[in-house]
Each structure stands twice: as structure tokens, then as C-alpha cells.
mmCIF file of C-alpha atoms and ligand atoms in Angstrom:
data_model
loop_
_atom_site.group_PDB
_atom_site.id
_atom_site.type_symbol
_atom_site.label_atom_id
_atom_site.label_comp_id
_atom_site.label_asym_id
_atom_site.label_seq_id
_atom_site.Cartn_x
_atom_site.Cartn_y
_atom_site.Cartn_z
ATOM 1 C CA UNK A 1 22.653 -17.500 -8.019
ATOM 2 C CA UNK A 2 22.951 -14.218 -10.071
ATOM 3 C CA UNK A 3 23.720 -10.655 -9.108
ATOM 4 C CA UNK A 4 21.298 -7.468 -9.413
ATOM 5 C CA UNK A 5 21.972 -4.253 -8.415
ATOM 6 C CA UNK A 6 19.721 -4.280 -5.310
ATOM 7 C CA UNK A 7 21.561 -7.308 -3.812
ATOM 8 C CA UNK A 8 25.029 -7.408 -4.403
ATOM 9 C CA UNK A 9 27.328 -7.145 -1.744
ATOM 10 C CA UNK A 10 30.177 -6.302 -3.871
ATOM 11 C CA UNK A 11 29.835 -4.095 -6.579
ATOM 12 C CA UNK A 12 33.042 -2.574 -9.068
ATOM 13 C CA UNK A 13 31.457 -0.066 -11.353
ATOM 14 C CA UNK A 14 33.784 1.200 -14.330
ATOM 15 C CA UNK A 15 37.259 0.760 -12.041
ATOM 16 C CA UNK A 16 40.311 1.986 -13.209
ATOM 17 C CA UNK A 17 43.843 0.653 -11.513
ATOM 18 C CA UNK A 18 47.313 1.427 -12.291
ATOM 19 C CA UNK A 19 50.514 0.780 -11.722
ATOM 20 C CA UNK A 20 52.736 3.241 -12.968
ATOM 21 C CA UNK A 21 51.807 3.250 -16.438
ATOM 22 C CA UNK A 22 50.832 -0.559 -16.615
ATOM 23 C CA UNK A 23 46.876 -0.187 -16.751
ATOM 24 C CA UNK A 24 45.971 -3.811 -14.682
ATOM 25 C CA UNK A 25 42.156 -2.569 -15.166
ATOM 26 C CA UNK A 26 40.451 -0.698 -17.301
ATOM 27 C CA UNK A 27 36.177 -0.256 -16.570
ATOM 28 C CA UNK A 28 36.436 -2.449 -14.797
ATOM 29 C CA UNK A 29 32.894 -3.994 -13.833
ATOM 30 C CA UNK A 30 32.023 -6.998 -11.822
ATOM 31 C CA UNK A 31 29.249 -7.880 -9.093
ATOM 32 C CA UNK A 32 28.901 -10.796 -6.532
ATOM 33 C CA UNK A 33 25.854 -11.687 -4.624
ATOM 34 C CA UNK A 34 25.352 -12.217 -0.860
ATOM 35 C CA UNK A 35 26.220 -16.061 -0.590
ATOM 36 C CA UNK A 36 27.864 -16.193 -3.894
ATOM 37 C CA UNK A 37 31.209 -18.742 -4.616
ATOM 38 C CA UNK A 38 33.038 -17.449 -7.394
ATOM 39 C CA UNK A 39 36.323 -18.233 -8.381
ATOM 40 C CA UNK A 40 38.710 -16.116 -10.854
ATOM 41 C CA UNK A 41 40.474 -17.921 -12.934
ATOM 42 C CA UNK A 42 42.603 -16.713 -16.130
ATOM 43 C CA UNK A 43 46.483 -16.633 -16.869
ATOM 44 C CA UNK A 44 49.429 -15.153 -14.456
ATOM 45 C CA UNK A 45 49.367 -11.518 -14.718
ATOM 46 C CA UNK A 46 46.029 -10.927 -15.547
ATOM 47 C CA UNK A 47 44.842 -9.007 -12.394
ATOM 48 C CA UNK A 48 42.925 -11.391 -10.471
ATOM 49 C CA UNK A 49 44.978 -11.122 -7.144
ATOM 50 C CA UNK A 50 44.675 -7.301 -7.597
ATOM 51 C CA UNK A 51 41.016 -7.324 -7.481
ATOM 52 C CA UNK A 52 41.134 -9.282 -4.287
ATOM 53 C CA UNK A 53 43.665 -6.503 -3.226
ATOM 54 C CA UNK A 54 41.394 -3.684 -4.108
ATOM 55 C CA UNK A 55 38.856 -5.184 -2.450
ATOM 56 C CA UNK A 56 41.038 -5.682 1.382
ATOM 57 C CA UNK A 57 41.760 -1.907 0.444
ATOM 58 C CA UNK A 58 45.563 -2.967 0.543
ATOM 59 C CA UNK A 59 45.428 -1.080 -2.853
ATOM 60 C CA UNK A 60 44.275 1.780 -3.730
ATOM 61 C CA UNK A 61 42.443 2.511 -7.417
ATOM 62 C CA UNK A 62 42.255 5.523 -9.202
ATOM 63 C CA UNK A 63 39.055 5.900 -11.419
ATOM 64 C CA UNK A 64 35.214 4.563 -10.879
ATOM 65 C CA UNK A 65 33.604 3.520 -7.817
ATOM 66 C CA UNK A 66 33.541 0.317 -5.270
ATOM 67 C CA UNK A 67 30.794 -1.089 -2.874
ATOM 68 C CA UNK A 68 30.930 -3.451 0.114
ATOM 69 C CA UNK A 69 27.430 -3.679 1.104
ATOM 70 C CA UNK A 70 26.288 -0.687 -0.342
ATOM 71 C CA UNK A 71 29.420 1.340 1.361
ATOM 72 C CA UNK A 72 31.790 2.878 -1.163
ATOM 73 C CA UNK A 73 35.484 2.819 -0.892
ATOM 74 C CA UNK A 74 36.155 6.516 -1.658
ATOM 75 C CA UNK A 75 34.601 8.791 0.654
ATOM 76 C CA UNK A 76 32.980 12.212 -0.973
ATOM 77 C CA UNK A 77 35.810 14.754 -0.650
ATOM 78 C CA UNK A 78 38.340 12.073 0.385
ATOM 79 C CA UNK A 79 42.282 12.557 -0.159
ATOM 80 C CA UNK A 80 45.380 10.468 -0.479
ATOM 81 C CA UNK A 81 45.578 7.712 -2.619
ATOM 82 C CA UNK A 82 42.560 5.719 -1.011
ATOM 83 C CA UNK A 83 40.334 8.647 -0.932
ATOM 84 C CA UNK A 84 39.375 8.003 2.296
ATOM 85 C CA UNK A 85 40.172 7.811 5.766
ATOM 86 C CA UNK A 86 41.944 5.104 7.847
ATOM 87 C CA UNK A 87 38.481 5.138 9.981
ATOM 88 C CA UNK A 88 36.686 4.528 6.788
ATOM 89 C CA UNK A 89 38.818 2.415 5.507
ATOM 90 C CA UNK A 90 39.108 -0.123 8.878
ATOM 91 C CA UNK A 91 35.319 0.027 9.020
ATOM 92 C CA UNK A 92 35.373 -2.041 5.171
ATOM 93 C CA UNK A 93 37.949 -3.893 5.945
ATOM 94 C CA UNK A 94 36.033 -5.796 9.406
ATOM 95 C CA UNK A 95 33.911 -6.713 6.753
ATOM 96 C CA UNK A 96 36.658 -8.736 4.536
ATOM 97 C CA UNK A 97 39.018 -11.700 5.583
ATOM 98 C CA UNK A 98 41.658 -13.081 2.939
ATOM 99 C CA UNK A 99 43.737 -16.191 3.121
ATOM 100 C CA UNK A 100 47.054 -15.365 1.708
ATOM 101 C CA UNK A 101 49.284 -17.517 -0.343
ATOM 102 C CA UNK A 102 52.007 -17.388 1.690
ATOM 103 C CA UNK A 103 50.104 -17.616 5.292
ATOM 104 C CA UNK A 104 51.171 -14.648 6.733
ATOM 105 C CA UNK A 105 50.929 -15.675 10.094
ATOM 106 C CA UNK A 106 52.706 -13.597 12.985
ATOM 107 C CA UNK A 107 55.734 -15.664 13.671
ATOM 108 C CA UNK A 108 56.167 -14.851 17.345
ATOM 109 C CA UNK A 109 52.568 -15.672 18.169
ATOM 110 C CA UNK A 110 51.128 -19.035 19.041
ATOM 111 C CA UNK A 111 48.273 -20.300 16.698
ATOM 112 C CA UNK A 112 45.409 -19.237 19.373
ATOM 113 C CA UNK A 113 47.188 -15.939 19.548
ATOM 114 C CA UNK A 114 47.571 -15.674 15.932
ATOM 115 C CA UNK A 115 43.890 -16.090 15.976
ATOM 116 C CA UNK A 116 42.388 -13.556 19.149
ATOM 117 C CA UNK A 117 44.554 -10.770 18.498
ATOM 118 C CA UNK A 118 42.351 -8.884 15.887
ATOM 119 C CA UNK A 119 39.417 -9.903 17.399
ATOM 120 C CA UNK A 120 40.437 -8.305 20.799
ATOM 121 C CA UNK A 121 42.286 -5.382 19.166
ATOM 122 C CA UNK A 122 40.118 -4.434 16.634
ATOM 123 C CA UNK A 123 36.192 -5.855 17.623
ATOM 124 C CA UNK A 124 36.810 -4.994 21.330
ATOM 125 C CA UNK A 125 36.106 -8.583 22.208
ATOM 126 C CA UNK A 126 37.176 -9.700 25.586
ATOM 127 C CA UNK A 127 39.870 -11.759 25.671
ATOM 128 C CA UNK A 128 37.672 -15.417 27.244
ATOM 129 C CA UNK A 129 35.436 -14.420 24.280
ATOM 130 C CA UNK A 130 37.894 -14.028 21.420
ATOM 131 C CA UNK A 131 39.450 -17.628 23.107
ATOM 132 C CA UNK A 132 36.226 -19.536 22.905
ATOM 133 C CA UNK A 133 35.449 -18.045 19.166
ATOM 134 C CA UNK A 134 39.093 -19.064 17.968
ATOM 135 C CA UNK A 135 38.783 -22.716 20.002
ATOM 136 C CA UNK A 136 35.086 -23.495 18.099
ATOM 137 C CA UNK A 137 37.196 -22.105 14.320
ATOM 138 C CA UNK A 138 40.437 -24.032 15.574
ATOM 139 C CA UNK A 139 38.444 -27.185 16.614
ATOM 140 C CA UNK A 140 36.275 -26.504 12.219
ATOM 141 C CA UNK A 141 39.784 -26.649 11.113
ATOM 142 C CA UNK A 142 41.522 -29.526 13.132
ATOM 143 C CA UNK A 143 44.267 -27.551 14.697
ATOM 144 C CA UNK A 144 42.488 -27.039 18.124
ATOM 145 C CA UNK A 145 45.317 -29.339 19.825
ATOM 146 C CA UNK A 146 48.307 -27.238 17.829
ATOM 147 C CA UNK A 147 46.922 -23.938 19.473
ATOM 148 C CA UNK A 148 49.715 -23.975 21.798
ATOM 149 C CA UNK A 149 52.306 -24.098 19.001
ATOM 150 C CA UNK A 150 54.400 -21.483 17.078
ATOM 151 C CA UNK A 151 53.763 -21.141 13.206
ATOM 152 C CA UNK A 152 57.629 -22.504 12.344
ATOM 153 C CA UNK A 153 56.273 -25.890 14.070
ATOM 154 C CA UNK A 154 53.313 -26.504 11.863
ATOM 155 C CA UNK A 155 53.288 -27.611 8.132
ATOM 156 C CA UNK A 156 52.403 -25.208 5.324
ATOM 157 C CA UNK A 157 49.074 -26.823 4.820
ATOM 158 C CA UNK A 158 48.518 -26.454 9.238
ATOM 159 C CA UNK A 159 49.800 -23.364 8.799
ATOM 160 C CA UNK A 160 46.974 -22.500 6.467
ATOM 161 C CA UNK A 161 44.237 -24.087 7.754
ATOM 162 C CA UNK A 162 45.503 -21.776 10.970
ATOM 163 C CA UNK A 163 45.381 -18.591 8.437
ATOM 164 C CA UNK A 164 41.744 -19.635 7.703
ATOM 165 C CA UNK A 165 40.577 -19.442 11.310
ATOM 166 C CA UNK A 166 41.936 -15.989 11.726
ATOM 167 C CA UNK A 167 40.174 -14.568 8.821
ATOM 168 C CA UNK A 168 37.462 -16.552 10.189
ATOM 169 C CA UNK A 169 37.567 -15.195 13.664
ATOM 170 C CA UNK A 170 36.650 -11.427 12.078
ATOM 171 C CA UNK A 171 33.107 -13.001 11.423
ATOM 172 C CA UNK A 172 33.743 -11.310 7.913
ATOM 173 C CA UNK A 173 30.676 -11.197 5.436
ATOM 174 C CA UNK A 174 33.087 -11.710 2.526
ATOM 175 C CA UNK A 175 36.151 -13.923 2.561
ATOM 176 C CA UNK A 176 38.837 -13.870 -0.488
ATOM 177 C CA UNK A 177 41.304 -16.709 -1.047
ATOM 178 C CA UNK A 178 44.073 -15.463 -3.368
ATOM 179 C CA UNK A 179 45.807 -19.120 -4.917
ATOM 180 C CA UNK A 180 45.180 -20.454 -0.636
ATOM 181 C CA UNK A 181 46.909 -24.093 -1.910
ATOM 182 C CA UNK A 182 50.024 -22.852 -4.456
ATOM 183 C CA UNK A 183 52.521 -22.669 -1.810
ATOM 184 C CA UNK A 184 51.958 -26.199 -0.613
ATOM 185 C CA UNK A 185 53.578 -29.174 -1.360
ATOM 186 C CA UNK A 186 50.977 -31.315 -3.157
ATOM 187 C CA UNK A 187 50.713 -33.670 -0.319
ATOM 188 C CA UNK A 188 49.040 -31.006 1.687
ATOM 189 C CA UNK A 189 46.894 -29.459 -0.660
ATOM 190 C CA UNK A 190 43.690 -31.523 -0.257
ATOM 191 C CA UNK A 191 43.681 -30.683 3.670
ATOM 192 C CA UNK A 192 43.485 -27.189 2.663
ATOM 193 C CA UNK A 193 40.760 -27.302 -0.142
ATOM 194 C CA UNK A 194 38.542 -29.614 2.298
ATOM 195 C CA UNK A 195 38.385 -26.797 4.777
ATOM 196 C CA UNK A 196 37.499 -24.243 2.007
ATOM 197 C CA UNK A 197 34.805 -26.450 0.787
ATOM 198 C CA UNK A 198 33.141 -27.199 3.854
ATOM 199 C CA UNK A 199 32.667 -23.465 4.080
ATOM 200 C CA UNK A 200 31.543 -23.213 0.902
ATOM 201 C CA UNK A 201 28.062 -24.707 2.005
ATOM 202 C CA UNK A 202 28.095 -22.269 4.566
ATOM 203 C CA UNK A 203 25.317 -19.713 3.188
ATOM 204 C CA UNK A 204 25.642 -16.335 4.439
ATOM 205 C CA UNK A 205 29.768 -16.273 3.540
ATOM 206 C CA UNK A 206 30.656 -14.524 0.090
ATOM 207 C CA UNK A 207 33.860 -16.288 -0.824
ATOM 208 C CA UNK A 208 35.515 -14.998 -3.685
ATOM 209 C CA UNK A 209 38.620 -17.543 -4.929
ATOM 210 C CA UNK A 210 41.700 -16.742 -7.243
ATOM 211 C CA UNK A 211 43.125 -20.779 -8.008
ATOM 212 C CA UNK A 212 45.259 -22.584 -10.583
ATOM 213 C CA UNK A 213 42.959 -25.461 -8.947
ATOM 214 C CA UNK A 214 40.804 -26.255 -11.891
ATOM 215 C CA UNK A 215 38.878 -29.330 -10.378
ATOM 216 C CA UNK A 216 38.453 -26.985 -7.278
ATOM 217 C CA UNK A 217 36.798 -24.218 -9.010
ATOM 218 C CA UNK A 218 34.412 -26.697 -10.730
ATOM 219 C CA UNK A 219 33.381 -28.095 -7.331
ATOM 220 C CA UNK A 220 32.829 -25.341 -5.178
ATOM 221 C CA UNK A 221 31.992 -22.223 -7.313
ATOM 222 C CA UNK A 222 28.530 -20.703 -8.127
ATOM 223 C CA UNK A 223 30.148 -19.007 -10.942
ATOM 224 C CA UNK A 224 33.339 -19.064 -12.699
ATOM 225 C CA UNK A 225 35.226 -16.126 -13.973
ATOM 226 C CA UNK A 226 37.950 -16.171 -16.491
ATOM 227 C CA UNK A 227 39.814 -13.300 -16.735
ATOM 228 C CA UNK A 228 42.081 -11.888 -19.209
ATOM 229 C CA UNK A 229 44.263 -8.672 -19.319
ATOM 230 C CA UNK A 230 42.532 -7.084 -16.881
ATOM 231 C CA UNK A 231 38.629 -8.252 -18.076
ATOM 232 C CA UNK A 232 36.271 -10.640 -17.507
ATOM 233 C CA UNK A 233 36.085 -12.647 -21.007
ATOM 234 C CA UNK A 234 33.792 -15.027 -19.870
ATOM 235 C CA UNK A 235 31.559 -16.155 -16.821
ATOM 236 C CA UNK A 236 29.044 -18.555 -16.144
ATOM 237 C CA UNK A 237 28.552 -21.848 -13.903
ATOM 238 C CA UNK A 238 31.596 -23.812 -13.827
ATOM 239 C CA UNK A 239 29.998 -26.606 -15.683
ATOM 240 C CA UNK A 240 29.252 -24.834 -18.780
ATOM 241 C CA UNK A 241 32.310 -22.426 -18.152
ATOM 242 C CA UNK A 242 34.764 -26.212 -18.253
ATOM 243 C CA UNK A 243 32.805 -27.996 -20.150
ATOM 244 C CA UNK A 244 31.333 -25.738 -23.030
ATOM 245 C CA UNK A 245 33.508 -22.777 -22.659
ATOM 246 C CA UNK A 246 32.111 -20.095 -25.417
ATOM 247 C CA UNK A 247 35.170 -17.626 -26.185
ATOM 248 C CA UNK A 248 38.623 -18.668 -27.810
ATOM 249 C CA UNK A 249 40.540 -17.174 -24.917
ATOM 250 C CA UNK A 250 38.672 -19.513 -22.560
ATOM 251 C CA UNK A 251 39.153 -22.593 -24.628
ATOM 252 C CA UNK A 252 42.887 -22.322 -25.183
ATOM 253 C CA UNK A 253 43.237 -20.860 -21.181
ATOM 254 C CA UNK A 254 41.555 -24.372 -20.035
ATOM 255 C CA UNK A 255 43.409 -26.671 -22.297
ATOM 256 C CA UNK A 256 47.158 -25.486 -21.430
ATOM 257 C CA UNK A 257 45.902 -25.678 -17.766
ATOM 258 C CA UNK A 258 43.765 -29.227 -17.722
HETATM 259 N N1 LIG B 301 52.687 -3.573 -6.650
HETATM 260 C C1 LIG B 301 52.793 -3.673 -7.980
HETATM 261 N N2 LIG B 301 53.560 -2.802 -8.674
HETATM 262 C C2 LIG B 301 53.674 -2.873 -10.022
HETATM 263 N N3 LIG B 301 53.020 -3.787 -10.774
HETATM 264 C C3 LIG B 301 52.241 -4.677 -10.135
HETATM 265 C C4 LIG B 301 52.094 -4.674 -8.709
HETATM 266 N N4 LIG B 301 51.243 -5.688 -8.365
HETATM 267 C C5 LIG B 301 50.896 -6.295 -9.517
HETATM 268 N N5 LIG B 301 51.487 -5.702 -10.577
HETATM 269 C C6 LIG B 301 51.319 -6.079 -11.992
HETATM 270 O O1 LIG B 301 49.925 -6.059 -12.270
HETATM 271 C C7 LIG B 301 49.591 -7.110 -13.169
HETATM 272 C C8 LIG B 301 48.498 -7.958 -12.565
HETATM 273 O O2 LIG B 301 49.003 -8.650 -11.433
HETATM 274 P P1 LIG B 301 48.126 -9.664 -10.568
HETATM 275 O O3 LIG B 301 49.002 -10.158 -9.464
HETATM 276 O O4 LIG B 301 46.844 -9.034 -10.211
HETATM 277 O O5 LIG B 301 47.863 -10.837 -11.629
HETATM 278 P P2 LIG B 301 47.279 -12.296 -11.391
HETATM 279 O O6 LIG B 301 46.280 -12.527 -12.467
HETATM 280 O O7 LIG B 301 46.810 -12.449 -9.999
HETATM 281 O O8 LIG B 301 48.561 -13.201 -11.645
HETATM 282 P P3 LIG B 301 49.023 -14.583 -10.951
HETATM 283 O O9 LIG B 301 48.035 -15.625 -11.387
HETATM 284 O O10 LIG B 301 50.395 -14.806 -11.498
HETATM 285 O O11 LIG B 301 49.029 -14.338 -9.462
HETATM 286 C C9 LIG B 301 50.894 -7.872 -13.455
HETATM 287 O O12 LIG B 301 51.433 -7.384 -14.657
HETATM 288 C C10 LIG B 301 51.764 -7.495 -12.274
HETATM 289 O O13 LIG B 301 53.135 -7.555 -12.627
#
């Protein structure tokens, strides 16, 4: 599936972020399409997790423009370092779910807690309906009988598959993964990536995947990214991307990782 600029449903357009004085991106440009699997691949440091960051608006960027669905990020005349409001800002981010290395699950809630609370507090669901939608995305991810348990009870990869419902549970239109399996021991990995490709046939999600999992990538992308100080050096399907790769960079990335 390939972008165009009627269709995308995320859209970076000459972006600009910095830290300090460490430029992470410079012009920055990069489209996905309604539907699309793309993963970003590319070494440590090179600013993958920071797009997926820009895009949950949990950081702000300074030059160019951004588009969820044909929404911007800044809004004309905005201030502060988002340049826009928290209204604006909460409306883009019901539209995007991320899965977290680390979990980041509320520690004092129970998993079917963990999973209704945004719902109720921020969709105004009722409570029975925010229970039934987390039961059905519990029951997808085979923790349905753990929904009664606390997060310190469950194993990393549980834990996880618990983090996927919630972000699930937002009925988001776009769902980012940043590295979902590199806090897990390796025994547990495969649980997680079997959840995250079953949704991959789902249709209508745009899932957008920072990995180390080569293999992964491969099997579940549309397109594969590989990024490099802050760029895109190379994209295409995964199979010519791992197989055929065309740039140096690429070549030498995949063979110190495979
Ligand atoms: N909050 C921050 N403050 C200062 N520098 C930051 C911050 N977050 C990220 N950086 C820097 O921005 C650069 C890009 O980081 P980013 O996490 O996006 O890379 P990455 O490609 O996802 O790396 P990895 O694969 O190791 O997760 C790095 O040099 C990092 O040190």
C-alpha cells in the first residue's frame, strides 16, 4: 500500500525537533496510509521513538507542520511549546494508542481497571459499557481470567498483552508500538508479537512499530523504514528492504543486527 497526499492519515511535512542543541530531526518528512504496517527500524539514537513521541504529542516540535487525519498539531495562533491547546491537543491524542516498552500500567489498578478508566474518563463511556469493551479486548489478548489481578502479579509479557488492550480500548485509528517486546525476557516475547500480529490483519488500524525484532518487521510490515540520524535512508517492502537492501547504511545496519 503506498501513501498520497489525499489519503494519508499521518502526514510530517519538513519537521524540525530539538533537544537543546542536539537536532534529532531535521525536514523531517514521512507519510503513512490509512491501514498501513510500518515498522522503523535503524540504530539506537536515531530518533525513531521520538517520532512515535511527536506523534502521542508527549513532545512537542519546533519547525514544520503535522497531520492526524488531516488535523494539524499546531493550532493557527497557538502558544507554549505545543502550539496548541490541551483541548486540541486531547482531541489528537483519542485518536492515538501506544504500547510502551516498559508497560506503564497503573500499579494500584486491577487489569480491567487498568483498561475502563480512559474509556470512562475521557470517551464518557458508561462504566457496564467500558466493562464489556475491555472483557471482548481482554478475552483478544488471553488475560480475560487475570482481570481481577494487580499488574505486580502478572509477567512482563501479561503485563503487555494487558498494555495492548488499554490502548485498544480508546478504539484509536492509529496505534504505535515503541520496541513493545525489549523489556521481556525472551521466553515471553513470542506471546507478545502474536497479539501484535493478529492485529496486524486487522484493516482499518494504522500501526506504526519501532523493533530491534528483525524477523518481526519482515512479517508484519507493509513497509519498512530504516532510519538514520534523524532520516529516512531507505524504505520499501520488507522483502526487498532485508533482502536487497539498496543504500550502504542499510546493508551494514542489517548485518550487525541479523
Ligand atoms: N528528552 C530528551 N532530552 C534530551 N535528548 C533526548 C531526549 N529524548 C531523546 N533524546 C535524544 O534524541 C536522540 C534520539 O532518541 P530516540 O530515543 O528517538 O532514538 P531511537 O532511535 O528511538 O533509539 P533507541 O533505538 O535506542 O530507542 C538521542 O540522541 C537521544 O539521546
Amino acid at each position: 500500500m503506498t501513501a498520497n497526499a489525499q489519503s494519508d492519515i499521518i502526514r510530517f511535512s519538513n519537521v524540525s525537533k530539538r533537544f537543546g542543541t542536539l537536532t534529532v530531526l531535521q525536514d523531517f518528512d514521512f507519510t503513512v496510509a490509512p491501514g498501513e504496517k510500518v515498522s522503523l527500524i535503524g540504530p539506537s539514537g536515531s530518533g525513531k521513538t521520538t517520532v512515535l513521541r511527536i506523534l502521542m504529542t508527549l513532545e512537542p516540535f519546533q519547525d514544520g507542520t503535522l497531520e492526524l487525519g488531516g488535523i494539524g498539531y499546531h493550532e493557527p495562533g497557538g502558544h507554549g511549546p505545543f502550539k496548541a491547546s490541551e483541548r486540541h491537543l486531547r482531541q489528537i491524542r483519542t485518536q492515538v494508542g501506544m504500547v510502551f516498552q516498559s508497560f506503564n500500567l497503573f500499579p494500584h489498578m486491577t487489569v480491567l481497571r487498568n483498561v475502563v478508566e480512559a474509556p470512562i474518563a475521557v470517551l464518557g463511556l458508561k462504566r457496564e459499557e467500558a466493562e464489556c469493551r475491555a472483557l471482548d479486548l481482554l478475552g483478544m489478548v488471553g488475560m480475560a481470567d487475570k482481570k481481577d489481578h494487580f499488574p505486580s502479579q502478572l509477567s512482563g509479557g501479561q503485563q503487555q498483552r494487558v498494555a495492548i488492550a488499554r490502548a485498544l480500548a480508546m478504539r484509536p485509528r492509529v496505534l504505535l508500538f515503541d520496541e513493545p517486546t525489549s523489556a521481556l525476557d525472551p521466553q515471553l516475547v513470542g506471546e507478545v508479537l502474536g497479539v501484535i500480529r493478529s492485529l496486524a490483519s486487522e484493516h482499518d488500524l494504522t500501526m506504526l512499530l519501532v523493533t530491534h525484532e528483525m524477523r518481526f518487521a519482515r512479517e508484519v510490515s507493509d513497509r519498512v523504514c530504516f532510519f538514520d540520524k534523524g532520516r529516512i535512508v531507505e524504505q520499501g517492502e520488507p522483502e526487498r528492504i532485508f533482502s536487497n537492501p539498496e543504500q550502504a547504511r542499510t546493508r551494514e545496519f542489517l548485518q550487525s543486527v541479523l
